[in-house]
Short mmCIF file of C-alpha atoms and ligand atoms in Angstrom, two decimals:
data_model
loop_
_atom_site.label_atom_id
_atom_site.label_comp_id
_atom_site.label_asym_id
_atom_site.label_seq_id
_atom_site.Cartn_x
_atom_site.Cartn_y
_atom_site.Cartn_z
CA MET X 17 132.88 162.31 237.71
CA THR X 18 128.63 161.44 236.82
CA ARG X 19 127.82 159.01 234.90
CA GLU X 20 126.62 161.31 232.44
CA GLU X 21 130.25 162.83 232.32
CA ALA X 22 131.95 159.58 232.07
CA GLY X 23 129.70 158.94 229.25
CA ARG X 24 130.89 162.27 227.57
CA LEU X 25 134.44 161.89 227.99
CA SER X 26 134.24 158.33 226.76
CA ARG X 27 132.53 159.67 223.37
CA LEU X 28 135.19 162.29 223.25
CA LEU X 29 138.21 159.60 223.55
CA ARG X 30 136.70 157.43 220.81
CA GLN X 31 137.07 160.27 218.75
CA GLY X 32 140.29 161.32 219.82
CA PRO X 33 143.38 160.07 220.43
CA ILE X 34 143.47 156.98 222.67
CA SER X 35 146.21 157.14 225.18
CA ASP X 36 148.93 159.42 225.86
CA PHE X 37 151.32 157.10 224.46
CA GLU X 38 149.23 157.06 221.17
CA ALA X 39 148.69 160.80 220.98
CA ARG X 40 151.03 161.45 218.12
CA VAL X 41 151.60 162.04 214.17
CA VAL X 42 153.89 160.05 212.81
CA THR X 43 155.03 160.31 209.11
CA VAL X 44 157.01 157.59 207.74
CA ARG X 45 158.77 157.97 204.19
CA ALA X 46 159.31 154.75 202.02
CA ALA X 47 161.18 154.60 198.59
CA ALA X 48 160.79 153.06 195.58
CA LYS X 49 162.76 150.46 194.22
CA ILE X 50 164.15 149.22 190.72
CA ASN X 51 165.68 145.92 190.17
CA LEU X 52 168.72 146.39 188.64
CA HIS X 53 169.21 142.42 187.86
CA LEU X 54 165.90 140.39 187.74
CA GLY X 55 166.75 136.59 187.65
CA VAL X 56 163.75 134.66 187.79
CA GLY X 57 163.45 130.84 187.65
CA ALA X 58 160.75 128.05 187.26
CA PRO X 59 157.90 128.25 189.67
CA ARG X 60 158.30 126.83 192.70
CA GLY X 61 155.82 124.27 194.12
CA ASP X 62 153.74 127.61 196.27
CA GLY X 63 153.37 129.10 192.89
CA PHE X 64 155.91 131.72 193.58
CA HIS X 65 159.05 132.49 191.47
CA PRO X 66 162.58 131.71 193.09
CA LEU X 67 164.53 135.09 192.50
CA ASP X 68 168.29 136.38 192.36
CA THR X 69 167.55 140.18 192.23
CA ILE X 70 169.57 143.18 192.88
CA TYR X 71 166.80 146.07 194.37
CA LEU X 72 167.87 149.74 194.71
CA ALA X 73 165.89 152.01 196.12
CA VAL X 74 165.34 155.22 194.33
CA SER X 75 164.09 158.64 195.10
CA LEU X 76 160.34 158.42 194.33
CA TYR X 77 158.43 158.34 197.72
CA ASP X 78 155.16 157.36 199.43
CA ASP X 79 154.67 159.13 202.59
CA VAL X 80 152.79 157.40 205.23
CA THR X 81 150.88 159.50 208.01
CA VAL X 82 149.29 157.82 210.89
CA LEU X 83 147.25 159.53 213.40
CA PRO X 84 145.79 158.29 216.48
CA ARG X 85 142.40 157.36 216.32
CA ARG X 86 140.32 154.66 217.85
CA ALA X 87 138.68 153.56 214.51
CA TYR X 88 141.07 152.12 212.06
CA SER X 89 140.53 154.20 208.50
CA LEU X 90 142.78 154.07 204.96
CA LEU X 91 142.66 156.94 202.69
CA VAL X 92 145.09 157.33 199.77
CA GLU X 93 145.90 160.55 197.87
CA SER X 94 148.59 161.77 195.18
CA ALA X 95 151.31 163.50 196.22
CA GLY X 96 151.83 165.14 192.83
CA THR X 97 151.30 163.51 189.24
CA VAL X 98 150.53 159.74 190.45
CA ASP X 99 147.20 158.71 189.60
CA VAL X 100 145.58 156.90 192.61
CA THR X 101 142.17 156.41 191.13
CA SER X 102 142.71 152.60 190.82
CA VAL X 103 144.37 152.19 194.38
CA PRO X 104 141.77 150.15 196.12
CA VAL X 105 141.37 151.42 200.12
CA ASP X 106 140.02 147.80 201.16
CA ASP X 107 141.65 145.63 202.78
CA SER X 108 143.36 144.13 199.47
CA ASN X 109 145.75 147.28 199.94
CA LEU X 110 148.80 146.00 201.33
CA ALA X 111 148.80 149.04 203.91
CA ALA X 112 145.74 147.48 205.15
CA VAL X 113 147.50 143.77 205.19
CA ALA X 114 150.55 145.23 207.10
CA ALA X 115 148.22 146.99 209.94
CA LYS X 116 146.28 144.04 210.67
CA ALA X 117 149.73 141.75 210.22
CA LEU X 118 151.39 144.00 213.08
CA ALA X 119 148.45 144.18 215.39
CA VAL X 120 148.18 140.41 215.19
CA PHE X 121 151.25 139.68 216.00
CA HIS X 122 150.85 141.87 219.01
CA GLY X 123 147.58 140.76 220.16
CA ARG X 124 145.98 144.15 219.73
CA ARG X 125 143.36 145.54 217.97
CA ARG X 126 144.04 147.48 214.23
CA THR X 127 143.31 151.13 215.35
CA GLY X 128 144.54 154.41 213.77
CA GLY X 129 143.74 156.74 210.83
CA ILE X 130 146.20 155.61 207.75
CA GLU X 131 146.95 158.60 205.42
CA ILE X 132 148.91 157.78 201.99
CA ALA X 133 150.49 160.44 199.76
CA LYS X 134 151.61 158.73 197.01
CA GLY X 135 154.71 159.73 194.94
CA ILE X 136 155.32 156.17 193.41
CA PRO X 137 153.89 155.34 190.34
CA VAL X 138 150.88 153.02 190.81
CA ALA X 139 151.00 149.42 189.58
CA GLY X 140 154.22 150.24 187.69
CA GLY X 141 156.42 147.78 188.76
CA MET X 142 158.56 149.83 191.44
CA ALA X 143 156.98 148.21 194.53
CA GLY X 144 154.54 151.22 195.36
CA GLY X 145 152.34 149.15 197.25
CA SER X 146 155.28 147.33 199.25
CA ALA X 147 156.49 150.77 199.82
CA ASP X 148 153.61 151.33 201.73
CA ALA X 149 153.27 148.08 203.76
CA ALA X 150 156.57 149.28 205.28
CA ALA X 151 155.91 152.81 205.99
CA VAL X 152 152.72 151.53 207.81
CA LEU X 153 154.65 148.84 210.00
CA VAL X 154 157.18 151.33 211.07
CA ALA X 155 154.64 154.55 211.79
CA LEU X 156 152.14 151.96 213.36
CA ASP X 157 155.20 150.18 215.53
CA ARG X 158 155.74 154.01 216.68
CA LEU X 159 152.31 155.01 217.23
CA TRP X 160 151.47 152.41 219.52
CA ASP X 161 154.92 152.04 220.82
CA LEU X 162 155.41 148.16 220.61
CA GLN X 163 159.35 148.55 219.67
CA THR X 164 159.10 145.58 217.37
CA PRO X 165 162.61 143.93 217.00
CA ASP X 166 163.96 144.51 213.51
CA ASP X 167 163.96 140.87 213.02
CA ASP X 168 160.34 140.27 213.68
CA LEU X 169 159.14 143.40 211.56
CA LEU X 170 161.28 141.83 208.84
CA ALA X 171 159.55 138.34 209.01
CA ILE X 172 156.13 140.30 209.26
CA ALA X 173 157.10 142.40 206.11
CA ALA X 174 157.83 138.91 204.40
CA GLU X 175 154.75 137.62 204.99
CA ILE X 176 153.06 140.60 203.71
CA GLY X 177 154.81 140.37 200.19
CA SER X 178 157.57 139.54 198.31
CA ASP X 179 159.32 143.34 198.26
CA VAL X 180 158.15 144.45 201.36
CA PRO X 181 161.41 143.36 203.42
CA PHE X 182 163.42 145.45 200.70
CA ALA X 183 161.52 148.36 201.16
CA LEU X 184 161.93 148.29 205.16
CA VAL X 185 165.96 148.02 204.43
CA GLY X 186 166.52 150.15 201.28
CA GLY X 187 169.69 151.05 199.94
CA VAL X 188 170.86 148.16 197.51
CA GLY X 189 170.34 144.80 198.42
CA HIS X 190 170.50 140.96 196.93
CA GLY X 191 167.22 139.59 197.15
CA SER X 192 167.07 135.67 196.92
CA GLY X 193 163.60 133.17 197.87
CA ARG X 194 160.71 134.82 196.37
CA GLY X 195 162.48 138.31 196.85
CA GLU X 196 161.75 138.33 200.54
CA GLN X 197 165.30 137.22 201.88
CA VAL X 198 167.48 140.65 201.60
CA GLU X 199 171.22 140.83 201.98
CA ALA X 200 172.30 144.79 202.42
CA LEU X 201 175.08 145.69 199.66
CA PRO X 202 177.25 148.38 200.65
CA VAL X 203 177.43 150.91 198.04
CA SER X 204 178.45 154.33 198.01
CA ALA X 205 178.04 155.97 194.46
CA THR X 206 174.42 157.58 193.34
CA PHE X 207 172.85 156.61 190.41
CA TRP X 208 170.55 158.51 188.04
CA TRP X 209 167.87 157.85 186.36
CA VAL X 210 164.79 159.09 184.28
CA VAL X 211 161.47 157.00 185.42
CA VAL X 212 158.68 156.87 182.57
CA PRO X 213 155.59 155.66 184.06
CA SER X 214 152.58 154.36 182.28
CA ALA X 215 148.69 156.00 182.31
CA GLU X 216 147.67 151.97 182.42
CA GLY X 217 149.47 149.52 184.83
CA LEU X 218 150.32 146.05 184.54
CA SER X 219 149.10 142.96 186.73
CA THR X 220 152.09 141.30 188.58
CA PRO X 221 150.85 137.60 188.41
CA ALA X 222 149.61 138.31 184.90
CA VAL X 223 153.41 138.95 183.97
CA TYR X 224 154.52 135.87 186.04
CA ARG X 225 152.32 134.11 184.26
CA ARG X 226 153.37 134.86 180.56
CA PHE X 227 156.67 134.51 182.10
CA ASP X 228 155.61 131.05 182.68
CA GLU X 229 154.10 130.72 178.89
CA LEU X 230 157.30 132.00 176.99
CA HIS X 231 159.68 130.45 179.31
CA PRO X 232 158.20 126.58 179.71
CA ASP X 233 161.68 125.39 180.21
CA GLN X 234 162.55 127.51 182.43
CA PRO X 235 165.56 126.49 184.99
CA ALA X 236 164.60 126.06 188.33
CA GLU X 237 167.74 127.98 189.45
CA PRO X 238 167.16 132.16 188.53
CA THR X 239 169.75 133.91 186.38
CA SER X 240 172.59 134.82 188.40
CA SER X 241 173.23 138.60 189.70
CA ARG X 242 176.75 137.22 190.41
CA ALA X 243 178.42 139.55 187.66
CA LEU X 244 176.66 142.51 188.81
CA ARG X 245 177.53 141.93 192.51
CA GLY X 246 181.28 141.26 191.88
CA TRP X 247 180.91 144.92 189.98
CA LEU X 248 179.12 146.36 192.89
CA SER X 249 181.58 145.52 195.59
CA GLY X 250 184.23 146.54 193.50
CA ALA X 251 182.90 150.15 192.35
CA ALA X 252 184.68 153.32 193.50
CA ASP X 253 182.80 156.34 194.69
CA GLN X 254 182.10 157.29 191.16
CA PRO X 255 182.25 154.20 189.03
CA ASP X 256 181.30 154.29 185.28
CA PRO X 257 177.51 154.09 185.03
CA GLY X 258 178.31 152.77 181.19
CA GLU X 259 179.43 149.70 182.92
CA LEU X 260 176.49 149.15 185.18
CA ALA X 261 174.52 149.91 182.00
CA ALA X 262 175.80 146.62 180.66
CA LEU X 263 175.04 144.76 183.34
CA LEU X 264 171.24 145.70 183.79
CA HIS X 265 168.96 142.22 183.56
CA ASN X 266 165.39 141.50 183.78
CA ASP X 267 164.07 138.25 183.28
CA LEU X 268 160.47 139.66 183.29
CA GLN X 269 161.45 142.18 180.41
CA PRO X 270 160.39 140.06 177.61
CA ALA X 271 156.85 138.90 179.15
CA ALA X 272 156.25 142.45 180.02
CA LEU X 273 157.01 143.63 176.54
CA ASP X 274 154.62 140.81 175.19
CA LEU X 275 151.80 142.22 177.19
CA ARG X 276 152.75 146.01 176.41
CA PRO X 277 154.40 145.91 173.00
CA ASP X 278 154.20 149.89 172.78
CA LEU X 279 156.93 149.83 175.85
CA GLU X 280 159.58 148.75 172.96
CA ASP X 281 159.23 152.15 171.46
CA LEU X 282 159.78 154.17 174.64
CA LEU X 283 162.81 152.13 175.57
CA ARG X 284 164.31 153.12 172.01
CA LEU X 285 162.93 156.33 172.28
CA GLY X 286 165.13 156.71 176.03
CA THR X 287 168.11 155.26 174.62
CA ASP X 288 168.02 157.82 171.39
CA ALA X 289 167.79 160.39 173.98
CA GLY X 290 170.59 159.70 175.41
CA ALA X 291 170.26 157.10 178.41
CA LEU X 292 172.96 154.76 178.60
CA GLN X 293 170.29 151.84 178.82
CA GLY X 294 166.31 151.43 179.11
CA LEU X 295 164.89 148.67 181.16
CA VAL X 296 161.55 147.75 181.88
CA SER X 297 161.15 148.10 185.99
CA GLY X 298 160.53 144.67 187.77
CA SER X 299 157.22 143.72 186.06
CA GLY X 300 156.47 146.88 184.43
CA PRO X 301 154.74 148.64 182.80
CA THR X 302 157.46 151.50 184.06
CA CYS X 303 160.28 152.09 182.09
CA VAL X 304 163.57 153.06 183.74
CA PHE X 305 166.68 154.91 182.10
CA LEU X 306 169.82 154.91 183.46
CA CYS X 307 171.95 157.98 182.60
CA ALA X 308 175.59 159.04 182.99
CA ASP X 309 174.63 161.66 185.75
CA ARG X 310 171.98 164.24 186.71
CA GLY X 311 172.66 166.62 183.80
CA ALA X 312 172.49 163.20 181.43
CA ALA X 313 169.12 162.46 183.13
CA GLU X 314 167.67 165.98 182.86
CA ALA X 315 168.42 166.67 179.35
CA VAL X 316 166.88 162.80 178.61
CA ALA X 317 163.90 163.74 180.81
CA GLY X 318 163.47 166.69 178.58
CA GLU X 319 163.57 164.86 175.24
CA LEU X 320 161.02 162.67 176.39
CA SER X 321 158.75 165.09 178.33
CA GLY X 322 159.21 167.00 174.75
CA ALA X 323 158.01 163.42 173.01
CA GLY X 324 154.49 163.71 175.15
CA ARG X 325 156.04 161.18 177.85
CA PRO X 326 155.30 161.65 181.54
CA VAL X 327 158.78 161.91 183.35
CA MET X 328 160.45 161.69 187.05
CA ILE X 329 163.86 161.92 187.88
CA ALA X 330 165.12 159.88 190.55
CA HIS X 331 168.62 159.04 192.22
CA GLY X 332 169.83 155.88 194.46
CA PRO X 333 170.68 154.51 196.52
CA VAL X 334 168.25 156.05 199.09
CA ALA X 335 167.06 154.78 202.52
CA GLY X 336 164.49 152.47 203.47
CA ALA X 337 161.34 153.14 205.27
CA HIS X 338 162.37 156.11 207.77
CA LEU X 339 160.28 158.34 210.30
CA VAL X 340 160.38 161.78 209.01
CA SER X 341 158.12 163.47 211.38
CA TYR X 342 156.97 162.92 214.97
CA ASP X 343 154.44 165.75 216.26
O1 LIG G 112 154.46 138.60 196.69
P1 LIG G 112 153.70 139.42 196.43
O2 LIG G 112 152.27 139.49 196.81
O3 LIG G 112 154.35 140.89 195.94
O4 LIG G 112 153.50 138.91 194.68
C1 LIG G 112 152.46 139.09 194.01
C2 LIG G 112 152.50 138.06 193.02
O5 LIG G 112 153.27 138.11 192.05
C3 LIG G 112 152.49 136.84 193.59
O6 LIG G 112 150.94 136.29 194.02
C4 LIG G 112 153.10 135.74 192.08
O7 LIG G 112 151.77 135.51 191.42
C5 LIG G 112 153.60 136.91 191.67
N1 LIG G 112 155.22 136.57 192.10
C6 LIG G 112 155.85 135.18 191.83
N2 LIG G 112 157.02 135.06 192.16
C7 LIG G 112 157.68 136.08 193.07
C8 LIG G 112 157.12 137.17 193.73
C9 LIG G 112 155.77 137.27 192.93
O8 LIG G 112 155.39 134.71 190.95
N3 LIG G 112 159.08 136.12 193.51
#
């Protein structure tokens, strides 16, 4: 090969696939979460709050596609009605952080084109950013052919954010520490929800700050999820969702409602429409409404939509970040 040909080939390779191993397009799907129980203790020395939480992965998804490119890039688009205009594409995006963390862990360069199709409400308390980070870890692990052991992937996830390990695991999980220590809970029942996002997001640190202001004497120990765990472990294939409704709990809800008093009306609207219980999702402002079954969720969604609210229907548990295509 002449020097000129070699130069042309090298230029071509720089634009296209890097090697045979990386000549694949990988798509990974990751789900939103709802905290069925979110117990929060007084802030620790590092500023984080100790949590005792029960996560439920629900059927709102972000799809992350990674393409074999020599240069790293990040693109975010809406997979439907989700407004992505406020999503940063710089290195503050958790997907970018995840790509860097995996590259650093393996001592390699961050490469690849990352494209995120968002179906999870943005800055809504449903861990959409964490879902993207988890999906990027799984997708790049495959694109770069790394075969990172699960324990290492979970440890990298925990460094990226408190909710990222659960986004890898999915299903139903008991979260402790700052939320990053996740134990999977076997649950075979399916629960139906109406999800109502807000046009404007809430900042998670701001909600935690307001929590501290509202609860200056909060004990170090977070509110226990023991009752809910007990119910879940004894739950049959089709337990009474009304019993679950009575156990839903979110310590951050008063802080979120203090910052967004309009959500009180929404919560009332949902239960008036027939939901068993309304709840602020995580740090909010998305509100979620537990319904008796799929039909009830459709009826509640219809009423809320008729009242001018944006609605989505979701069920859970569903799987954590998983490969959906590999071409
Ligand atoms: O862990 P993550 O980056 O998702 O947390 C975002 C912010 O939420 C933290 O910087 C912190 O302000 C707050 N947070 C907290 N305690 C937790 C989880 C999050 O105070 N357990």
